[in-house]
CSV table of C-alpha atoms in Angstrom, one decimal:
chain,number,residue,atom,x,y,z
A,1,MET,CA,115.6,96.0,135.9
A,2,SER,CA,118.8,97.8,135.4
A,3,VAL,CA,118.9,99.4,131.9
A,4,ALA,CA,122.9,99.2,131.5
A,5,LYS,CA,123.4,97.0,128.0
A,6,THR,CA,126.8,96.1,126.2
A,7,GLY,CA,127.4,98.8,123.7
A,8,MET,CA,125.6,101.7,125.1
A,9,ASN,CA,127.4,104.8,125.8
A,10,GLN,CA,127.2,106.5,129.4
A,11,THR,CA,124.6,109.0,128.2
A,12,SER,CA,122.4,106.5,126.7
A,13,ILE,CA,122.6,104.7,129.8
A,14,GLN,CA,121.8,107.7,132.0
A,15,ASP,CA,119.0,108.6,129.7
A,16,SER,CA,117.6,105.0,129.7
A,17,ASN,CA,117.7,105.1,133.6
A,18,ARG,CA,116.1,108.4,134.0
A,19,GLU,CA,113.3,107.5,131.4
A,20,LEU,CA,112.6,104.2,133.8
A,21,LEU,CA,112.3,106.2,136.9
A,22,LEU,CA,110.2,108.6,135.2
A,23,ASN,CA,107.6,105.6,134.0
A,24,LEU,CA,107.7,104.2,137.7
A,25,LEU,CA,107.0,107.7,139.2
A,26,ARG,CA,104.0,107.9,136.7
A,27,SER,CA,102.6,104.4,137.4
A,28,GLU,CA,103.3,104.5,141.1
A,29,GLY,CA,101.9,108.1,141.9
A,30,GLU,CA,103.9,108.8,145.4
A,31,CYS,CA,106.7,106.5,146.2
A,32,ALA,CA,110.2,106.7,148.2
A,33,ARG,CA,113.3,106.8,146.8
A,34,ILE,CA,114.2,103.5,147.9
A,35,THR,CA,111.0,102.1,146.4
A,36,LEU,CA,112.2,103.0,142.9
A,37,ALA,CA,115.5,101.5,143.5
A,38,LYS,CA,113.7,98.1,144.4
A,39,LEU,CA,111.4,98.5,141.5
A,40,SER,CA,114.3,99.6,139.2
A,41,GLY,CA,117.1,97.6,140.2
A,42,LEU,CA,119.1,100.3,140.2
A,43,LYS,CA,121.6,101.0,142.9
A,44,GLN,CA,120.0,103.6,145.4
A,45,ALA,CA,123.0,106.0,145.2
A,46,THR,CA,122.0,106.0,141.3
A,47,VAL,CA,118.2,106.6,142.0
A,48,THR,CA,119.2,109.5,144.4
A,49,ASN,CA,121.3,111.2,142.0
A,50,ILE,CA,118.9,111.2,139.3
A,51,ILE,CA,115.9,112.0,141.4
A,52,ASN,CA,118.2,115.3,142.8
A,53,ASP,CA,118.2,116.1,139.0
A,54,PHE,CA,114.7,115.7,138.4
A,55,ILE,CA,113.9,117.9,141.4
A,56,ARG,CA,116.4,120.6,140.5
A,57,TRP,CA,114.8,120.7,137.2
A,58,GLY,CA,111.1,120.8,138.4
A,59,ILE,CA,109.8,117.4,136.7
A,60,VAL,CA,109.6,116.0,140.3
A,61,LYS,CA,108.8,117.2,143.5
A,62,GLU,CA,108.9,116.0,147.1
A,63,VAL,CA,105.4,115.5,148.8
A,64,GLY,CA,106.0,115.1,152.5
A,65,PHE,CA,106.5,111.9,154.5
A,66,LEU,CA,105.4,108.1,153.4
A,67,THR,CA,105.0,105.5,156.0
A,68,GLY,CA,107.1,102.3,154.6
A,69,GLU,CA,107.9,98.9,156.0
A,70,LYS,CA,108.2,98.4,159.8
A,71,GLY,CA,106.8,101.9,160.0
A,72,ARG,CA,109.6,103.7,158.8
A,73,ARG,CA,109.0,106.8,157.3
A,74,SER,CA,110.7,108.4,154.2
A,75,ILE,CA,110.2,111.3,152.0
A,76,GLY,CA,107.8,110.9,149.0
A,77,ILE,CA,108.0,112.0,145.8
A,78,SER,CA,106.0,112.3,142.5
A,79,LEU,CA,105.9,114.0,139.1
A,80,ASN,CA,105.4,117.6,139.3
A,81,LYS,CA,101.9,117.6,137.5
A,82,GLU,CA,101.0,121.2,138.0
A,83,GLU,CA,103.9,122.9,136.5
A,84,TYR,CA,104.1,121.6,133.0
A,85,GLY,CA,102.0,120.6,130.2
A,86,VAL,CA,101.9,119.0,126.6
A,87,ILE,CA,99.1,119.8,124.0
A,88,GLY,CA,97.5,117.1,122.2
A,89,ILE,CA,95.9,117.8,118.9
A,90,ARG,CA,93.9,115.4,116.6
A,91,ILE,CA,93.0,116.6,113.0
A,92,THR,CA,90.2,114.7,111.0
A,93,ARG,CA,88.6,115.0,107.8
A,94,LYS,CA,85.6,116.9,109.2
A,95,ASN,CA,86.9,118.9,112.5
A,96,TYR,CA,89.8,119.0,114.9
A,97,SER,CA,90.3,118.1,118.8
A,98,LEU,CA,92.9,119.5,121.1
A,99,GLY,CA,93.4,119.0,124.7
A,100,LEU,CA,96.0,120.3,127.3
A,101,PHE,CA,97.8,117.2,129.5
A,102,ASN,CA,100.0,117.3,132.3
A,103,ILE,CA,103.2,115.2,132.1
A,104,ALA,CA,101.7,112.3,133.3
A,105,GLY,CA,99.4,112.2,130.5
A,106,GLU,CA,96.3,113.0,132.6
A,107,GLU,CA,93.8,115.2,130.6
A,108,ILE,CA,93.4,118.9,132.1
A,109,PHE,CA,90.7,120.0,129.4
A,110,SER,CA,89.9,119.2,125.9
A,111,ARG,CA,87.6,120.7,123.1
A,112,VAL,CA,86.5,119.6,119.7
A,113,SER,CA,85.8,122.1,116.7
A,114,GLU,CA,82.7,122.7,114.7
A,115,ASP,CA,82.1,120.7,111.6
A,116,TYR,CA,84.4,122.2,109.0
A,117,THR,CA,83.3,119.8,105.9
A,118,GLY,CA,83.8,121.9,102.7
A,119,VAL,CA,86.1,124.6,104.3
A,120,SER,CA,89.6,124.3,102.6
A,121,ALA,CA,92.4,122.8,104.5
A,122,GLY,CA,94.4,125.9,104.8
A,123,ASP,CA,91.6,127.7,106.7
A,124,VAL,CA,91.0,124.9,108.8
A,125,PHE,CA,94.4,124.9,109.9
A,126,ALA,CA,94.2,128.6,110.4
A,127,HIS,CA,91.1,128.0,112.9
A,128,LEU,CA,93.4,125.2,114.6
A,129,LEU,CA,96.2,127.9,115.2
A,130,LYS,CA,93.8,130.3,116.7
A,131,SER,CA,92.6,127.4,119.1
A,132,VAL,CA,95.9,126.4,120.0
A,133,ASP,CA,96.6,130.2,121.2
A,134,GLN,CA,93.6,129.9,123.3
A,135,CYS,CA,94.7,126.6,124.8
A,136,ILE,CA,98.3,127.9,125.6
A,137,CYS,CA,96.4,131.2,127.0
A,138,ASP,CA,94.0,128.9,129.3
A,139,ALA,CA,97.1,127.1,130.5
A,140,GLY,CA,98.0,129.9,132.7
A,141,ASP,CA,101.3,129.5,134.5
A,142,ARG,CA,101.8,126.1,133.2
A,143,LYS,CA,104.6,125.9,131.1
A,144,ILE,CA,104.0,124.1,127.7
A,145,LEU,CA,106.8,121.8,127.1
A,146,ALA,CA,105.7,120.3,123.4
A,147,ILE,CA,102.9,119.9,121.0
A,148,GLY,CA,101.8,116.4,119.7
A,149,VAL,CA,99.7,116.0,116.8
A,150,ALA,CA,97.5,113.0,115.3
A,151,ILE,CA,96.6,113.2,111.8
A,152,PRO,CA,95.2,111.0,109.5
A,153,GLY,CA,97.2,108.6,107.0
A,154,PRO,CA,98.8,108.1,105.1
A,155,TYR,CA,101.6,110.3,106.6
A,156,ASN,CA,104.8,110.4,104.9
A,157,ARG,CA,107.5,110.4,107.8
A,158,VAL,CA,110.2,111.2,105.2
A,159,THR,CA,108.7,114.2,103.7
A,160,ARG,CA,106.6,115.4,106.9
A,161,ARG,CA,103.5,115.5,104.9
A,162,ILE,CA,100.1,114.0,104.8
A,163,GLU,CA,99.9,112.2,101.4
A,164,LEU,CA,96.3,111.7,101.3
A,165,MET,CA,93.4,112.5,103.4
A,166,THR,CA,90.2,110.9,101.6
A,167,GLY,CA,87.1,113.3,101.6
A,168,ALA,CA,89.2,116.2,102.7
A,169,SER,CA,91.6,117.3,99.9
A,170,GLY,CA,94.4,119.9,100.2
A,171,TRP,CA,96.0,119.0,103.7
A,172,ASN,CA,99.1,117.5,101.5
A,173,GLN,CA,100.0,121.0,101.0
A,174,VAL,CA,99.5,122.1,104.4
A,175,PRO,CA,103.1,122.4,106.3
A,176,ILE,CA,101.7,121.4,109.6
A,177,GLU,CA,105.0,120.6,111.6
A,178,GLN,CA,106.9,123.5,110.3
A,179,GLU,CA,104.0,126.2,110.9
A,180,LEU,CA,103.6,125.0,114.3
A,181,LYS,CA,107.2,125.3,115.0
A,182,ASN,CA,107.7,128.8,113.4
A,183,ARG,CA,104.5,129.9,115.4
A,184,TYR,CA,105.3,128.3,119.1
A,185,HIS,CA,109.0,127.5,118.9
A,186,LEU,CA,108.3,124.0,120.5
A,187,PRO,CA,109.3,120.8,119.8
A,188,ILE,CA,106.3,119.3,117.6
A,189,TYR,CA,105.6,115.9,117.1
A,190,LEU,CA,103.5,114.6,114.3
A,191,GLU,CA,102.1,110.9,114.5
A,192,GLN,CA,99.5,109.0,112.4
A,193,ASN,CA,96.2,109.0,114.1
A,194,ALA,CA,95.9,105.2,114.7
A,195,ASN,CA,99.6,105.0,115.8
A,196,ALA,CA,99.0,107.8,118.3
A,197,ALA,CA,96.0,106.0,119.8
A,198,ALA,CA,98.1,102.8,119.9
A,199,VAL,CA,100.4,104.6,122.1
A,200,ALA,CA,97.9,105.5,124.5
A,201,GLN,CA,96.9,102.1,124.9
A,202,TYR,CA,100.4,101.1,125.6
A,203,TRP,CA,100.9,103.8,127.9
A,204,TYR,CA,98.0,102.9,130.3
A,205,ASN,CA,98.6,98.9,130.0
A,206,ARG,CA,102.5,98.4,129.7
A,207,ASP,CA,102.7,96.6,132.7
A,208,LYS,CA,99.8,94.0,131.6
A,209,LEU,CA,101.2,93.8,128.0
A,210,ASP,CA,104.7,93.3,128.6
A,211,ASN,CA,106.5,93.1,125.3
A,212,ASP,CA,103.7,91.5,123.5
A,213,LEU,CA,102.3,92.4,119.9
A,214,LEU,CA,99.7,95.0,120.3
A,215,VAL,CA,97.5,96.4,117.2
A,216,TYR,CA,95.1,99.1,117.8
A,217,ILE,CA,92.6,99.7,115.1
A,218,ALA,CA,90.8,102.7,114.4
A,219,ALA,CA,87.3,102.8,113.2
A,220,GLY,CA,86.5,106.4,112.6
A,221,GLN,CA,86.3,108.8,109.7
A,222,GLY,CA,88.9,106.4,108.2
A,223,ILE,CA,90.2,103.2,109.2
A,224,GLY,CA,93.9,102.6,110.5
A,225,ALA,CA,95.9,100.2,112.5
A,226,GLY,CA,98.5,101.3,114.9
A,227,ILE,CA,100.9,98.5,115.6
A,228,ILE,CA,103.2,98.2,118.8
A,229,SER,CA,106.0,95.5,119.2
A,230,ASN,CA,108.1,95.3,121.9
A,231,GLY,CA,107.0,98.7,123.2
A,232,GLU,CA,108.2,100.5,119.9
A,233,LEU,CA,105.5,101.7,117.0
A,234,VAL,CA,105.9,99.6,113.7
A,235,ARG,CA,106.0,102.2,111.4
A,236,GLY,CA,107.7,101.0,107.9
A,237,SER,CA,110.1,102.5,105.5
A,238,ILE,CA,108.5,105.9,105.3
A,239,GLY,CA,105.6,105.6,108.0
A,240,THR,CA,102.6,104.4,106.4
A,241,ALA,CA,102.5,100.8,108.2
A,242,GLY,CA,99.2,100.0,109.2
A,243,GLU,CA,97.2,101.4,106.6
A,244,ILE,CA,94.6,98.7,106.5
A,245,GLY,CA,91.8,101.4,105.5
A,246,HIS,CA,93.4,101.5,102.0
A,247,THR,CA,93.6,97.4,101.6
A,248,SER,CA,91.0,96.1,99.4
A,249,ILE,CA,88.2,93.5,100.6
A,250,ASP,CA,86.5,93.4,97.0
A,251,MET,CA,88.9,93.9,94.1
A,252,ALA,CA,85.7,94.6,91.9
A,253,GLY,CA,84.7,97.2,94.4
A,254,PRO,CA,84.5,101.3,93.5
A,255,LYS,CA,87.9,102.7,92.8
A,256,CYS,CA,89.2,104.7,95.9
A,257,ILE,CA,91.0,107.9,95.4
A,258,CYS,CA,94.1,106.1,96.6
A,259,GLY,CA,94.1,104.2,93.6
A,260,ASN,CA,92.7,100.9,94.5
A,261,ARG,CA,89.5,99.2,94.4
A,262,GLY,CA,87.1,98.2,97.2
A,263,CYS,CA,89.1,99.7,100.2
A,264,LEU,CA,88.1,98.7,103.7
A,265,GLU,CA,87.2,102.3,104.9
A,266,ASN,CA,84.7,102.7,102.1
A,267,TYR,CA,82.8,100.1,103.6
A,268,CYS,CA,83.0,100.5,107.3
A,269,SER,CA,84.0,104.0,108.4
A,270,SER,CA,81.8,106.5,110.1
A,271,ILE,CA,81.6,108.6,107.0
A,272,ALA,CA,80.5,105.0,105.3
A,273,PHE,CA,78.4,104.1,107.9
A,274,THR,CA,76.3,107.5,107.7
A,275,LYS,CA,76.2,107.3,104.1
A,276,LEU,CA,74.5,103.9,104.0
A,277,VAL,CA,72.1,104.6,106.5
A,278,ASN,CA,70.8,108.0,104.6
A,279,GLU,CA,70.5,105.6,101.7
A,280,ARG,CA,68.5,103.3,103.5
A,281,ILE,CA,66.2,105.8,104.8
A,282,ARG,CA,65.5,107.3,101.1
A,283,LYS,CA,64.9,103.8,100.1
A,284,GLN,CA,62.3,102.9,102.9
A,285,ARG,CA,60.6,106.0,102.1
A,286,PHE,CA,60.8,105.8,98.1
A,287,SER,CA,59.1,102.2,98.8
A,288,ALA,CA,56.5,103.7,101.1
A,289,ASP,CA,55.8,106.5,98.7
A,290,ASN,CA,56.1,104.2,95.6
A,291,ALA,CA,56.6,107.4,93.6
A,292,GLY,CA,59.1,110.3,92.9
A,293,ASP,CA,62.8,110.8,93.5
A,294,PRO,CA,63.8,108.8,96.7
A,295,SER,CA,66.4,111.5,97.6
A,296,GLU,CA,63.7,114.3,97.6
A,297,GLY,CA,62.2,115.5,101.0
A,298,HIS,CA,65.0,113.6,102.6
A,299,GLU,CA,67.3,115.4,105.2
A,300,GLU,CA,70.6,114.0,105.2
A,301,ILE,CA,71.0,112.8,108.9
A,302,THR,CA,74.4,113.1,111.0
A,303,PHE,CA,76.6,110.4,112.1
A,304,GLN,CA,75.5,111.3,115.5
A,305,LYS,CA,71.8,111.0,114.7
A,306,ALA,CA,72.8,107.5,112.8
A,307,ALA,CA,74.4,106.4,115.9
A,308,GLU,CA,71.5,107.5,118.1
A,309,LEU,CA,69.4,105.6,115.9
A,310,VAL,CA,70.9,102.3,116.6
A,311,ARG,CA,71.1,102.7,120.0
A,312,ASN,CA,67.5,103.0,120.3
A,313,GLY,CA,67.1,100.0,118.1
A,314,ASP,CA,66.0,101.0,114.8
A,315,GLU,CA,66.0,98.0,113.0
A,316,ASP,CA,67.4,99.4,109.6
A,317,ALA,CA,70.3,101.4,111.4
A,318,VAL,CA,71.2,98.4,113.5
A,319,ASP,CA,70.8,96.2,110.4
A,320,VAL,CA,73.6,98.9,108.6
A,321,TYR,CA,75.9,98.8,111.6
A,322,MET,CA,75.9,95.3,111.9
A,323,LYS,CA,77.0,95.0,108.1
A,324,CYS,CA,79.8,97.5,108.6
A,325,CYS,CA,80.9,95.6,111.8
A,326,ASP,CA,81.0,92.5,109.4
A,327,ARG,CA,83.1,94.5,106.9
A,328,LEU,CA,85.5,95.8,109.7
A,329,ALA,CA,85.7,92.1,111.0
A,330,VAL,CA,87.4,91.2,107.4
A,331,GLY,CA,90.3,93.8,108.0
A,332,VAL,CA,90.7,92.5,111.6
A,333,VAL,CA,91.1,89.1,110.3
A,334,ASN,CA,93.7,90.3,107.6
A,335,ILE,CA,95.7,91.9,110.4
A,336,ILE,CA,95.7,89.0,112.8
A,337,ASN,CA,96.7,86.7,109.9
A,338,SER,CA,99.3,89.3,108.8
A,339,PHE,CA,100.8,89.9,112.5
A,340,ASN,CA,99.4,87.3,114.9
A,341,PRO,CA,99.0,89.9,117.7
A,342,LYS,CA,98.5,88.9,121.3
A,343,TYR,CA,96.3,92.0,121.7
A,344,LEU,CA,93.9,93.8,119.3
A,345,MET,CA,91.9,96.8,120.4
A,346,LEU,CA,89.1,98.4,118.7
A,347,GLY,CA,88.3,102.0,118.8
A,348,ASP,CA,87.1,105.6,117.5
A,349,GLU,CA,83.9,106.9,116.4
A,350,MET,CA,82.7,103.4,115.2
A,351,SER,CA,83.3,101.8,118.4
A,352,HIS,CA,81.5,104.5,120.4
A,353,VAL,CA,78.1,103.8,118.7
A,354,ALA,CA,77.3,100.4,120.0
A,355,PRO,CA,80.5,99.2,121.9
A,356,GLU,CA,79.8,95.7,122.9
A,357,LEU,CA,77.3,94.9,120.2
A,358,MET,CA,80.5,95.8,117.8
A,359,LEU,CA,82.8,93.8,120.1
A,360,GLN,CA,80.6,90.8,120.1
A,361,ARG,CA,80.1,91.0,116.3
A,362,VAL,CA,83.7,91.1,115.4
A,363,LYS,CA,84.6,88.5,117.9
A,364,GLN,CA,81.9,86.1,116.3
A,365,GLN,CA,83.3,86.9,112.7
A,366,VAL,CA,86.8,86.5,113.6
A,367,LYS,CA,86.0,83.2,114.9
A,368,GLU,CA,84.4,82.1,111.8
A,369,ARG,CA,87.1,83.1,109.6
A,370,THR,CA,90.4,82.2,111.4
A,371,ILE,CA,92.1,79.2,112.1
A,372,PRO,CA,91.0,78.4,116.0
A,373,ALA,CA,94.7,78.1,117.4
A,374,ILE,CA,95.2,81.5,115.8
A,375,CYS,CA,91.8,83.0,117.2
A,376,ASP,CA,92.2,81.8,120.6
A,377,SER,CA,95.4,83.2,121.0
A,378,THR,CA,94.1,86.8,120.0
A,379,ASN,CA,92.7,88.7,122.8
A,380,ILE,CA,90.1,91.2,121.2
A,381,SER,CA,88.9,94.0,123.2
A,382,LEU,CA,87.9,97.7,123.2
A,383,SER,CA,90.0,100.8,123.7
A,384,VAL,CA,90.9,101.2,127.3
A,385,VAL,CA,91.2,105.1,126.9
A,386,GLU,CA,88.5,106.8,128.6
A,387,HIS,CA,88.9,110.0,126.5
A,388,ASP,CA,89.7,110.4,123.0
A,389,SER,CA,92.4,108.1,122.2
A,390,MET,CA,94.3,110.0,119.5
A,391,VAL,CA,94.4,113.4,121.1
A,392,ASN,CA,95.3,111.5,124.3
A,393,GLY,CA,97.9,109.8,122.3
A,394,ALA,CA,99.3,112.9,120.5
A,395,ALA,CA,100.2,114.3,123.9
A,396,ILE,CA,101.8,110.8,125.2
A,397,VAL,CA,104.0,110.7,122.0
A,398,ALA,CA,105.5,114.0,123.0
A,399,ILE,CA,105.6,113.1,126.6
A,400,THR,CA,107.2,110.0,125.8
A,401,ASP,CA,110.3,112.0,124.2
A,402,ILE,CA,110.1,114.1,127.3
A,403,PHE,CA,110.9,111.1,129.4
A,404,ARG,CA,113.7,109.8,127.0
A,405,HIS,CA,115.6,112.8,127.2
A,406,PRO,CA,114.5,114.9,130.0
A,407,ALA,CA,117.7,117.1,130.1
A,408,ASP,CA,116.8,118.4,126.6
A,409,PHE,CA,113.8,119.9,127.7
A,410,PHE,CA,115.1,121.6,131.0
A,411,LYS,CA,118.6,122.7,129.5
A,412,ASP,CA,118.4,125.9,131.6
A,413,SER,CA,118.0,123.9,134.8
A,414,THR,CA,120.6,121.4,134.3
A,415,THR,CA,123.7,121.6,136.6
A,416,PRO,CA,126.4,124.1,136.0
């Protein structure tokens, strides 16, 4: 449809039309100008003028002739996926990931760092910068347009700092955005990790989702929710909306570093799951030996090993995992009752352990704990993003702004 609206000035109308055509090109792959006119509802002359700008800037290219209706041939166009790129970064409590993406949001390559548990936030960030340097080098002639960063919350969009990262102190003292700007002289986009993942879900499903409410729940080293309404993120006054990891499911539970008690993430995050599996193993060994310290002779297993135990059907590991899924379901129920989303997607590390098992368990608990009409109106599914939703989402957050204001990223190529 045409995006012209009452009260919009000419510049905003032009930006909206450009964004519309870029998103159509992304979803269509290759198509003709006349097809874009039909799909967008814009006049063919408007489409031609905008596409001519895009071609001159290099964001779009002609790809030869296409055969259309009644055998008519027209020149095909597509996004220029080869010339430009965006870097996506994800910072977690234990490591970081980064990847290079083209302007259609498709991954070119991605990498995961080693485990930096116990290393200071400043030192981890220094390692990250070196990895970004290498990523830019490996991009070759591809021009990097921007960098997107997905970070654990709570993230304060006013101060542009992480307020708290449970299990990894010091990140609130790292000026991530400013350091990246100073080093790379590129637009930098910081987004809370669940928000970034939610953006990725919407990016790949916007035609199916329409303007319905979508909530993505990240069950990883922390627990968070990204909320999208009418195609836009719901961030709250300072950007901390969706911090369900610090909502309480037990008012008498252990005190969290955030100040609350019984926080959800202390019961069902990948860190909590690994801890509980280790505790179960120690108890089993202590019970068998019936003597000594249960911690003696037990080498702590990693999350990857605990996940493997679940997949191999280890009775204790599966039991712990199911209990974690039950706790997560309590958070899901709270989200459903608070926001009544049409779509709710589960993702991140805990969902990768046993995806279908988690989905089935959460759905079962939601059915038992919600009003039938509300339950039936909620479509609960797993993440649709093949790779890391948050790395991908960080890049897409940046690409979204490029699509909204393409002229800002191609000033040297704009018309004289």
